[in-house]
CSV table of C-alpha atoms in Angstrom, one decimal:
chain,number,residue,atom,x,y,z
A,877,UNK,CA,176.4,44.4,-13.7
A,878,UNK,CA,173.3,44.2,-15.7
A,879,UNK,CA,170.3,46.3,-15.1
A,880,UNK,CA,167.9,43.4,-14.9
A,881,UNK,CA,169.8,42.0,-11.9
A,882,UNK,CA,169.2,45.1,-9.8
A,883,UNK,CA,166.2,44.9,-7.5
A,884,UNK,CA,166.1,48.6,-6.4
A,885,UNK,CA,165.2,50.2,-9.7
A,886,UNK,CA,161.6,49.6,-9.8
A,887,UNK,CA,158.5,49.0,-7.6
A,888,UNK,CA,158.3,45.4,-6.5
A,889,UNK,CA,154.5,45.2,-7.2
A,890,UNK,CA,153.9,44.5,-11.0
A,891,UNK,CA,150.4,45.9,-10.5
A,892,UNK,CA,151.9,49.4,-10.0
A,893,UNK,CA,153.7,48.9,-13.3
A,894,UNK,CA,150.5,48.1,-15.0
A,895,UNK,CA,148.6,51.0,-13.5
A,896,UNK,CA,151.2,53.5,-12.9
A,897,UNK,CA,149.8,54.1,-9.3
A,898,UNK,CA,153.1,53.6,-7.6
A,899,UNK,CA,154.7,55.8,-10.2
A,900,UNK,CA,152.2,58.4,-9.5
A,901,UNK,CA,152.8,58.4,-6.0
A,902,UNK,CA,156.5,58.7,-6.3
A,903,UNK,CA,156.2,61.5,-8.7
A,904,UNK,CA,154.0,63.6,-6.4
A,905,UNK,CA,155.7,62.9,-3.0
A,906,UNK,CA,159.3,62.6,-4.2
A,907,UNK,CA,159.2,65.7,-6.6
A,908,UNK,CA,157.4,67.8,-4.1
A,909,UNK,CA,159.9,66.9,-1.3
A,910,UNK,CA,162.9,67.3,-3.3
A,911,UNK,CA,161.9,70.5,-5.0
A,912,UNK,CA,161.2,72.0,-1.6
A,913,UNK,CA,164.5,70.9,-0.2
A,914,UNK,CA,166.2,72.3,-3.2
A,915,UNK,CA,164.7,75.8,-3.0
A,916,UNK,CA,165.4,75.8,0.8
A,917,UNK,CA,169.0,75.0,0.3
A,918,UNK,CA,169.6,77.4,-2.4
A,919,UNK,CA,168.1,80.1,-0.1
A,920,UNK,CA,170.5,79.0,2.7
A,921,UNK,CA,173.5,79.7,0.5
A,922,UNK,CA,173.3,83.4,1.4
A,923,UNK,CA,173.7,82.6,5.1
A,924,UNK,CA,176.2,79.7,5.0
A,925,UNK,CA,174.5,76.3,5.6
A,926,UNK,CA,173.6,76.0,2.0
A,927,UNK,CA,177.1,75.4,1.0
A,928,UNK,CA,176.9,72.1,3.0
A,929,UNK,CA,173.3,71.0,2.1
A,930,UNK,CA,173.2,71.9,-1.6
A,931,UNK,CA,175.6,69.1,-2.9
A,932,UNK,CA,173.9,66.6,-0.6
A,933,UNK,CA,170.3,67.6,-1.9
A,934,UNK,CA,171.6,67.6,-5.6
A,935,UNK,CA,172.9,64.1,-5.0
A,936,UNK,CA,169.5,63.0,-3.8
A,937,UNK,CA,167.9,64.6,-6.8
A,938,UNK,CA,170.2,62.9,-9.2
A,939,UNK,CA,169.6,59.5,-7.7
A,940,UNK,CA,165.8,60.2,-7.9
A,941,UNK,CA,166.2,61.1,-11.6
A,942,UNK,CA,168.5,57.9,-12.1
A,943,UNK,CA,165.7,55.8,-10.7
A,944,UNK,CA,163.3,57.4,-13.2
A,945,UNK,CA,165.8,56.8,-16.1
A,946,UNK,CA,166.0,53.2,-15.1
A,947,UNK,CA,162.2,52.7,-15.0
A,948,UNK,CA,161.9,54.3,-18.3
A,949,UNK,CA,164.2,51.8,-19.9
A,950,UNK,CA,162.7,48.9,-18.0
A,951,UNK,CA,159.1,49.6,-18.3
A,952,UNK,CA,159.0,51.5,-21.8
A,953,UNK,CA,162.4,50.9,-23.5
A,954,UNK,CA,163.0,54.7,-23.4
A,955,UNK,CA,166.6,55.6,-22.8
A,956,UNK,CA,167.2,59.0,-21.1
A,957,UNK,CA,170.9,60.0,-21.0
A,958,UNK,CA,172.2,61.7,-17.9
A,959,UNK,CA,175.0,64.0,-19.2
A,960,UNK,CA,176.4,65.0,-15.8
A,961,UNK,CA,179.6,66.8,-15.7
A,962,UNK,CA,182.5,64.9,-14.0
A,963,UNK,CA,183.6,66.3,-10.8
A,964,UNK,CA,186.9,68.4,-10.9
A,965,UNK,CA,190.0,67.7,-9.0
A,966,UNK,CA,191.2,69.7,-6.0
A,967,UNK,CA,191.6,73.3,-6.5
A,968,UNK,CA,194.3,75.2,-4.5
A,969,UNK,CA,192.9,77.8,-2.1
A,970,UNK,CA,189.3,76.6,-2.4
A,971,UNK,CA,187.8,74.4,0.4
A,972,UNK,CA,186.4,71.1,-0.6
A,973,UNK,CA,182.9,72.1,0.4
A,974,UNK,CA,182.9,75.1,-1.8
A,975,UNK,CA,184.4,73.1,-4.7
A,976,UNK,CA,181.6,70.6,-4.5
A,977,UNK,CA,179.0,73.3,-4.3
A,978,UNK,CA,180.4,75.3,-7.1
A,979,UNK,CA,180.5,72.2,-9.3
A,980,UNK,CA,176.9,71.2,-8.8
A,981,UNK,CA,175.7,74.8,-9.4
A,982,UNK,CA,177.7,75.2,-12.5
A,983,UNK,CA,176.5,72.0,-14.0
A,984,UNK,CA,173.4,72.6,-16.3
A,985,UNK,CA,172.1,69.2,-15.5
A,986,UNK,CA,171.3,70.5,-12.0
A,987,UNK,CA,168.9,73.2,-13.2
A,988,UNK,CA,167.4,70.8,-15.8
A,989,UNK,CA,166.4,68.4,-12.9
A,990,UNK,CA,165.1,71.3,-10.9
A,991,UNK,CA,162.8,72.3,-13.6
A,992,UNK,CA,161.8,68.7,-14.1
A,993,UNK,CA,160.9,68.2,-10.5
A,994,UNK,CA,158.4,71.2,-11.0
A,995,UNK,CA,156.8,69.5,-14.1
A,996,UNK,CA,157.0,66.0,-12.5
A,997,UNK,CA,154.9,67.0,-9.5
A,998,UNK,CA,152.1,68.2,-11.7
A,999,UNK,CA,152.1,66.8,-15.2
A,1000,UNK,CA,154.1,63.8,-14.4
A,1001,UNK,CA,151.9,62.9,-11.6
A,1002,UNK,CA,148.8,63.1,-13.9
A,1003,UNK,CA,150.2,61.2,-16.8
A,1004,UNK,CA,151.4,58.4,-14.4
A,1005,UNK,CA,148.0,58.3,-12.7
A,1006,UNK,CA,145.9,58.3,-15.9
A,1007,UNK,CA,146.2,54.3,-16.3
A,1008,UNK,CA,144.8,53.8,-12.7
A,1009,UNK,CA,142.0,56.4,-13.3
A,1010,UNK,CA,140.9,54.5,-16.5
A,1011,UNK,CA,140.4,51.3,-14.3
A,1012,UNK,CA,138.6,53.2,-11.7
A,1013,UNK,CA,136.4,55.0,-14.2
A,1014,UNK,CA,135.6,51.7,-15.8
A,1015,UNK,CA,134.7,50.0,-12.6
A,1016,UNK,CA,132.5,53.0,-11.7
A,1017,UNK,CA,130.5,52.4,-14.9
A,1018,UNK,CA,129.2,49.1,-13.5
A,1019,UNK,CA,128.8,50.1,-9.9
A,1020,UNK,CA,126.6,53.3,-10.4
A,1021,UNK,CA,123.9,51.4,-12.2
A,1022,UNK,CA,123.7,48.7,-9.7
A,1023,UNK,CA,123.2,51.4,-7.0
A,1024,UNK,CA,120.5,53.1,-9.0
A,1025,UNK,CA,118.7,50.0,-9.8
A,1026,UNK,CA,118.8,49.0,-6.1
A,1027,UNK,CA,116.9,52.2,-5.1
A,1028,UNK,CA,119.9,54.3,-4.0
A,1029,UNK,CA,119.2,58.0,-4.7
A,1030,UNK,CA,122.3,59.5,-6.4
A,1031,UNK,CA,120.7,62.8,-6.9
A,1032,UNK,CA,122.5,64.7,-9.5
A,1033,UNK,CA,125.3,62.3,-9.8
A,1034,UNK,CA,127.1,62.2,-13.3
A,1035,UNK,CA,129.2,59.7,-14.9
A,1036,UNK,CA,131.2,61.3,-17.7
A,1037,UNK,CA,128.5,62.9,-19.9
A,1038,UNK,CA,125.8,60.5,-18.6
A,1039,UNK,CA,123.3,61.4,-15.7
A,1040,UNK,CA,122.2,59.0,-13.1
A,1041,UNK,CA,118.7,60.7,-12.9
A,1042,UNK,CA,117.9,59.4,-16.6
A,1043,UNK,CA,117.2,55.6,-16.6
A,1044,UNK,CA,118.2,55.5,-20.3
A,1045,UNK,CA,121.5,57.1,-19.6
A,1046,UNK,CA,122.1,54.9,-16.7
A,1047,UNK,CA,121.6,51.8,-19.0
A,1048,UNK,CA,124.5,53.2,-21.2
A,1049,UNK,CA,126.9,53.7,-18.2
A,1050,UNK,CA,128.2,49.9,-18.3
A,1051,UNK,CA,128.9,50.4,-22.0
A,1052,UNK,CA,131.0,53.5,-21.3
A,1053,UNK,CA,132.6,51.6,-18.4
A,1054,UNK,CA,133.4,48.7,-20.6
A,1055,UNK,CA,135.1,50.9,-23.2
A,1056,UNK,CA,137.2,52.5,-20.4
A,1057,UNK,CA,138.4,49.1,-19.2
A,1058,UNK,CA,139.1,48.2,-22.7
A,1059,UNK,CA,141.3,51.2,-23.2
A,1060,UNK,CA,143.5,50.0,-20.3
A,1061,UNK,CA,145.2,47.8,-22.9
A,1062,UNK,CA,147.0,50.9,-24.0
A,1063,UNK,CA,148.4,51.6,-20.4
A,1064,UNK,CA,151.9,50.9,-21.5
A,1065,UNK,CA,151.6,53.6,-24.1
A,1066,UNK,CA,150.2,55.9,-21.5
A,1067,UNK,CA,153.0,55.2,-19.1
A,1068,UNK,CA,155.5,55.9,-22.1
A,1069,UNK,CA,153.8,59.3,-22.4
A,1070,UNK,CA,155.1,60.0,-18.7
A,1071,UNK,CA,158.5,58.9,-19.4
A,1072,UNK,CA,158.7,60.8,-22.7
A,1073,UNK,CA,157.7,64.0,-20.7
A,1074,UNK,CA,160.6,63.2,-18.3
A,1075,UNK,CA,163.0,62.8,-21.2
A,1076,UNK,CA,162.2,66.3,-22.5
A,1077,UNK,CA,163.6,67.9,-19.4
A,1078,UNK,CA,166.2,65.3,-18.4
A,1079,UNK,CA,168.0,64.8,-21.7
A,1080,UNK,CA,171.1,67.0,-22.3
A,1081,UNK,CA,170.9,69.4,-25.2
A,1082,UNK,CA,172.4,68.1,-28.5
A,1083,UNK,CA,175.4,70.5,-28.2
A,1084,UNK,CA,176.4,68.8,-24.9
A,1085,UNK,CA,176.0,65.3,-26.4
A,1086,UNK,CA,177.8,66.3,-29.5
A,1087,UNK,CA,180.8,67.7,-27.4
A,1088,UNK,CA,180.8,64.4,-25.5
A,1089,UNK,CA,180.9,62.3,-28.6
A,1090,UNK,CA,183.7,64.5,-29.9
A,1091,UNK,CA,185.8,63.9,-26.8
A,1092,UNK,CA,185.2,60.2,-26.8
A,1093,UNK,CA,186.1,60.0,-30.5
A,1094,UNK,CA,189.3,62.0,-29.8
A,1095,UNK,CA,190.3,59.7,-26.9
A,1096,UNK,CA,189.5,56.7,-28.9
A,1097,UNK,CA,192.0,57.8,-31.6
A,1098,UNK,CA,194.5,58.5,-28.9
A,1099,UNK,CA,193.9,55.0,-27.6
A,1100,UNK,CA,194.5,53.5,-31.0
A,1101,UNK,CA,197.7,55.5,-31.4
A,1102,UNK,CA,198.9,54.5,-27.9
A,1103,UNK,CA,198.2,50.9,-28.6
A,1104,UNK,CA,200.2,51.0,-31.9
A,1105,UNK,CA,203.2,52.7,-30.1
A,1106,UNK,CA,203.0,50.0,-27.3
A,1107,UNK,CA,203.1,47.3,-29.9
A,1108,UNK,CA,206.1,48.9,-31.6
A,1109,UNK,CA,207.8,49.2,-28.1
A,1110,UNK,CA,207.3,45.5,-27.4
A,1111,UNK,CA,208.6,44.5,-30.8
A,1112,UNK,CA,211.7,46.8,-30.3
A,1113,UNK,CA,212.5,45.4,-26.8
A,1114,UNK,CA,212.1,41.8,-28.0
A,1115,UNK,CA,214.4,42.3,-31.0
A,1116,UNK,CA,217.2,44.4,-29.0
A,1117,UNK,CA,216.9,42.5,-25.8
A,1118,UNK,CA,215.8,38.9,-25.4
A,1119,UNK,CA,215.8,37.9,-29.2
A,1120,UNK,CA,219.5,39.2,-29.4
A,1121,UNK,CA,220.6,37.2,-26.4
A,1122,UNK,CA,218.9,34.0,-27.6
A,1123,UNK,CA,220.6,34.4,-31.0
A,1124,UNK,CA,224.0,34.9,-29.2
A,1125,UNK,CA,223.3,31.9,-27.1
A,1126,UNK,CA,222.5,29.8,-30.1
A,1127,UNK,CA,225.8,30.7,-31.7
A,1128,UNK,CA,227.7,29.9,-28.6
A,1129,UNK,CA,226.0,26.4,-28.3
A,1130,UNK,CA,227.0,25.9,-32.1
A,1131,UNK,CA,230.5,26.7,-31.1
A,1132,UNK,CA,230.4,24.4,-28.2
A,1133,UNK,CA,229.4,21.6,-30.4
A,1134,UNK,CA,232.3,22.0,-32.6
A,1135,UNK,CA,234.7,22.3,-29.5
A,1136,UNK,CA,233.4,19.8,-27.1
A,1137,UNK,CA,235.8,17.1,-28.1
A,1138,UNK,CA,238.8,19.3,-29.4
A,1139,UNK,CA,238.9,21.8,-26.5
A,1140,UNK,CA,236.6,20.9,-23.7
A,1141,UNK,CA,237.9,23.7,-21.5
A,1142,UNK,CA,236.8,26.4,-23.9
A,1143,UNK,CA,233.6,24.5,-24.6
A,1144,UNK,CA,232.8,24.5,-20.9
A,1145,UNK,CA,233.4,28.2,-20.7
A,1146,UNK,CA,231.0,28.8,-23.6
A,1147,UNK,CA,228.4,26.6,-21.9
A,1148,UNK,CA,228.5,28.8,-18.8
A,1149,UNK,CA,228.3,32.0,-20.9
A,1150,UNK,CA,225.2,30.6,-22.6
A,1151,UNK,CA,223.7,29.7,-19.4
A,1152,UNK,CA,224.1,33.3,-18.2
A,1153,UNK,CA,222.6,34.6,-21.4
A,1154,UNK,CA,219.7,32.4,-21.0
A,1155,UNK,CA,219.2,33.7,-17.5
A,1156,UNK,CA,219.3,37.3,-18.7
A,1157,UNK,CA,217.1,36.6,-21.6
A,1158,UNK,CA,214.5,35.1,-19.2
A,1159,UNK,CA,214.8,38.0,-16.9
A,1160,UNK,CA,214.2,40.4,-19.8
A,1161,UNK,CA,211.1,38.5,-20.9
A,1162,UNK,CA,209.8,38.5,-17.4
A,1163,UNK,CA,210.3,42.3,-17.2
A,1164,UNK,CA,208.6,42.7,-20.6
A,1165,UNK,CA,205.6,40.6,-19.6
A,1166,UNK,CA,205.4,42.6,-16.3
A,1167,UNK,CA,205.4,45.9,-18.3
A,1168,UNK,CA,202.5,44.5,-20.4
A,1169,UNK,CA,200.3,43.3,-17.6
A,1170,UNK,CA,201.8,42.5,-14.1
A,1171,UNK,CA,201.0,39.0,-12.9
A,1172,UNK,CA,200.0,40.4,-9.5
A,1173,UNK,CA,197.4,42.7,-11.1
A,1174,UNK,CA,195.9,39.8,-13.0
A,1175,UNK,CA,195.8,37.5,-9.9
A,1176,UNK,CA,195.0,39.7,-7.0
A,1177,UNK,CA,193.6,42.9,-8.4
A,1178,UNK,CA,194.2,46.7,-8.2
A,1179,UNK,CA,194.5,46.8,-4.4
A,1180,UNK,CA,197.3,44.4,-4.0
A,1181,UNK,CA,199.0,45.4,-7.2
A,1182,UNK,CA,199.4,49.0,-6.1
A,1183,UNK,CA,200.6,47.9,-2.7
A,1184,UNK,CA,203.3,45.6,-4.4
A,1185,UNK,CA,204.2,48.5,-6.6
A,1186,UNK,CA,204.6,50.8,-3.5
A,1187,UNK,CA,207.0,48.3,-1.9
A,1188,UNK,CA,209.2,48.6,-5.0
A,1189,UNK,CA,209.6,52.4,-4.9
A,1190,UNK,CA,212.8,54.0,-3.5
A,1191,UNK,CA,210.9,56.1,-1.1
A,1192,UNK,CA,208.2,55.2,1.6
A,1193,UNK,CA,204.8,55.1,-0.1
A,1194,UNK,CA,201.6,54.6,2.0
A,1195,UNK,CA,198.6,53.0,0.4
A,1196,UNK,CA,195.2,53.6,2.0
A,1197,UNK,CA,191.7,52.5,1.0
A,1198,UNK,CA,190.2,49.2,-0.2
A,1199,UNK,CA,188.0,48.6,-3.1
A,1200,UNK,CA,184.9,46.4,-2.6
A,1201,UNK,CA,185.6,44.5,-6.0
A,1202,UNK,CA,187.5,44.7,-9.0
A,1203,UNK,CA,187.0,47.0,-12.1
A,1204,UNK,CA,187.1,45.6,-15.7
A,1205,UNK,CA,190.4,44.5,-16.7
A,1206,UNK,CA,191.1,47.4,-19.2
A,1207,UNK,CA,190.1,50.0,-16.5
A,1208,UNK,CA,192.2,48.2,-13.9
A,1209,UNK,CA,195.3,48.1,-16.2
A,1210,UNK,CA,195.0,51.8,-17.1
A,1211,UNK,CA,194.6,52.8,-13.4
A,1212,UNK,CA,197.6,50.6,-12.3
A,1213,UNK,CA,200.0,51.9,-15.0
A,1214,UNK,CA,198.9,55.4,-14.3
A,1215,UNK,CA,199.7,55.2,-10.7
A,1216,UNK,CA,203.0,53.4,-11.6
A,1217,UNK,CA,204.1,56.3,-13.8
A,1218,UNK,CA,203.0,58.9,-11.2
A,1219,UNK,CA,205.0,57.2,-8.4
A,1220,UNK,CA,207.9,56.8,-10.6
A,1221,UNK,CA,207.9,60.5,-11.6
A,1222,UNK,CA,207.7,61.4,-7.9
A,1223,UNK,CA,210.7,59.3,-7.1
A,1224,UNK,CA,212.7,60.8,-9.9
A,1225,UNK,CA,211.7,64.6,-9.9
A,1226,UNK,CA,209.8,65.6,-6.8
A,1227,UNK,CA,212.6,65.6,-4.3
A,1228,UNK,CA,210.0,64.1,-1.9
A,1229,UNK,CA,210.7,62.1,1.4
A,1230,UNK,CA,207.4,60.3,1.2
A,1231,UNK,CA,204.3,59.6,-1.0
A,1232,UNK,CA,200.8,58.1,-0.6
A,1233,UNK,CA,198.1,56.6,-2.7
A,1234,UNK,CA,194.3,56.6,-1.6
A,1235,UNK,CA,192.0,54.2,-3.4
A,1236,UNK,CA,188.2,54.3,-3.4
A,1237,UNK,CA,185.0,53.7,-5.3
A,1238,UNK,CA,182.3,56.2,-4.8
A,1239,UNK,CA,179.2,57.2,-6.8
A,1240,UNK,CA,180.1,54.8,-9.7
A,1241,UNK,CA,183.6,56.2,-10.0
A,1242,UNK,CA,187.0,54.8,-9.3
A,1243,UNK,CA,188.9,57.6,-7.6
A,1244,UNK,CA,192.8,57.4,-7.0
A,1245,UNK,CA,194.7,60.1,-5.4
A,1246,UNK,CA,198.5,60.1,-5.6
A,1247,UNK,CA,200.3,62.6,-3.3
A,1248,UNK,CA,203.8,63.5,-2.3
A,1249,UNK,CA,205.5,66.1,0.0
A,1250,UNK,CA,208.0,67.2,-2.6
A,1251,UNK,CA,208.7,70.7,-4.0
A,1252,UNK,CA,205.5,71.0,-6.0
A,1253,UNK,CA,205.0,73.4,-9.0
A,1254,UNK,CA,203.7,70.6,-11.3
A,1255,UNK,CA,201.7,72.2,-14.1
A,1256,UNK,CA,199.5,70.3,-16.5
A,1257,UNK,CA,200.7,71.4,-19.9
A,1258,UNK,CA,198.2,72.7,-22.6
A,1259,UNK,CA,196.6,70.1,-24.8
A,1260,UNK,CA,198.1,71.5,-28.0
A,1261,UNK,CA,201.8,71.5,-26.9
A,1262,UNK,CA,204.3,69.8,-24.9
A,1263,UNK,CA,204.5,72.4,-22.1
A,1264,UNK,CA,205.0,76.0,-21.3
A,1265,UNK,CA,208.6,77.2,-22.3
A,1266,UNK,CA,210.7,78.2,-19.2
A,1267,UNK,CA,208.2,76.5,-16.9
A,1268,UNK,CA,210.2,73.8,-15.2
A,1269,UNK,CA,207.3,72.4,-13.5
A,1270,UNK,CA,205.5,71.4,-16.6
A,1271,UNK,CA,205.2,67.7,-17.2
A,1272,UNK,CA,204.0,66.5,-20.6
A,1273,UNK,CA,203.7,63.0,-19.3
A,1274,UNK,CA,200.7,64.1,-17.5
A,1275,UNK,CA,198.9,64.8,-20.7
A,1276,UNK,CA,199.6,61.3,-21.8
A,1277,UNK,CA,198.0,60.0,-18.6
A,1278,UNK,CA,195.0,62.2,-19.4
A,1279,UNK,CA,194.6,60.9,-22.8
A,1280,UNK,CA,194.8,57.2,-21.4
A,1281,UNK,CA,192.1,57.9,-18.9
A,1282,UNK,CA,190.1,59.8,-21.5
A,1283,UNK,CA,189.6,56.5,-23.2
A,1284,UNK,CA,187.3,55.4,-20.4
A,1285,UNK,CA,185.8,58.9,-20.1
A,1286,UNK,CA,187.9,59.5,-17.1
A,1287,UNK,CA,189.6,62.7,-15.8
A,1288,UNK,CA,193.0,63.8,-14.3
A,1289,UNK,CA,193.2,66.8,-12.0
A,1290,UNK,CA,196.4,68.2,-10.5
A,1291,UNK,CA,196.9,70.4,-7.4
A,1292,UNK,CA,200.6,71.4,-7.0
A,1293,UNK,CA,201.3,74.8,-5.4
A,1294,UNK,CA,205.0,75.8,-5.3
A,1295,UNK,CA,206.6,74.1,-2.2
A,1296,UNK,CA,204.2,71.3,-2.3
A,1297,UNK,CA,202.3,69.1,-1.6
A,1298,UNK,CA,201.3,67.7,-4.9
A,1299,UNK,CA,198.1,65.9,-5.3
A,1300,UNK,CA,197.2,64.2,-8.6
A,1301,UNK,CA,193.6,62.7,-8.7
A,1302,UNK,CA,192.4,60.1,-11.2
A,1303,UNK,CA,188.7,59.3,-11.7
A,1304,UNK,CA,187.3,56.7,-14.0
A,1305,UNK,CA,183.5,55.9,-14.3
A,1306,UNK,CA,183.2,52.2,-13.8
A,1307,UNK,CA,181.3,49.4,-11.9
A,1308,UNK,CA,183.0,47.1,-9.6
A,1309,UNK,CA,182.6,43.2,-10.0
A,1310,UNK,CA,182.9,40.9,-7.0
A,1311,UNK,CA,186.4,39.5,-6.6
A,1312,UNK,CA,185.0,36.0,-7.4
A,1313,UNK,CA,183.4,37.0,-10.7
A,1314,UNK,CA,186.1,39.3,-12.0
A,1315,UNK,CA,188.3,37.9,-14.7
A,1316,UNK,CA,192.0,37.2,-13.9
């Protein structure tokens, strides 16, 4: 979805954009309100309710900051990166409320935005109001002389450095007012000053951005390696499977051609064998194509593809949740095959009697939770090795899933205490397209 298509990212009145008056009001009211709510919520952490309110207040603050980022890009072409840390997966022994609160409080972006709110309610308000003040000041330069020349006593009224009590200085007031109105042509530059001030506080430090770029570079390399390995697998499967059967079928048909008049019975037997080989080759080709991109995924989307996958599992799998649209095709494919691998591992290794999959899209992230009631003890292996020696619950395949999701800046979290249950959460940042506009 393109930014220009959204209607909730800027004031509807274009005059507010030219003068910044609407932006000034938002800066003052929004920043004061959110700063007060944040301080109150942090104070309530000591007595308990703050654990519930703090994540909610921080979410409101982030939406407020995201709107300012959108306006900065739309109005002045200034791009302000966010740099929020992705939310962690479930942590054993820690309530979900405490996990969310701990996450937002440990994110440096939370404290950067709190400081920005303090600056925005003062300096941000003034820099946004400056274009409107120029217009008011310019108009005043024409109104005051008219009042003086019509006999209105303004006393010691001043206009800039000019005094209304001096007729000569009054005559120069329209000149100063015209200069102020002429200066309004620089209003876009004045508004850009407001957004540059916001960028100073909202932009993550270079170290955080460098670490993020390094991670994305690493996952890109992993994606390239995985793609090359997938191509080799497809080539090997074609060579050892369908291709070999087709070659054998061709040889059988050649023999049939030589025997069809001399030994019709044997020729008929070879034709039957060739027909069986063709059916087996077709089945292998269908399985290969399904492994590359399942038809149900292309035609009906991730929701129905996961439900179809659940029906093929050897244990009961309950699928809950519905997505309001479809992710982009690469994200959809990565999510589907990740769920497929997790359910396959559950069926093979977990000794589970049932499993479940929950799908949801919230806050711009596709979140999929795969769980089972098996024996648990699954451990995500270290990134620099296949597993922990002697630890039977270690699954190096999870690290491969993590690399696959990392290509899209996604995360994988595992919660699997001994004795179960096991919960594996996948999160991928993405937007959803409507089913009608998504590619199939």
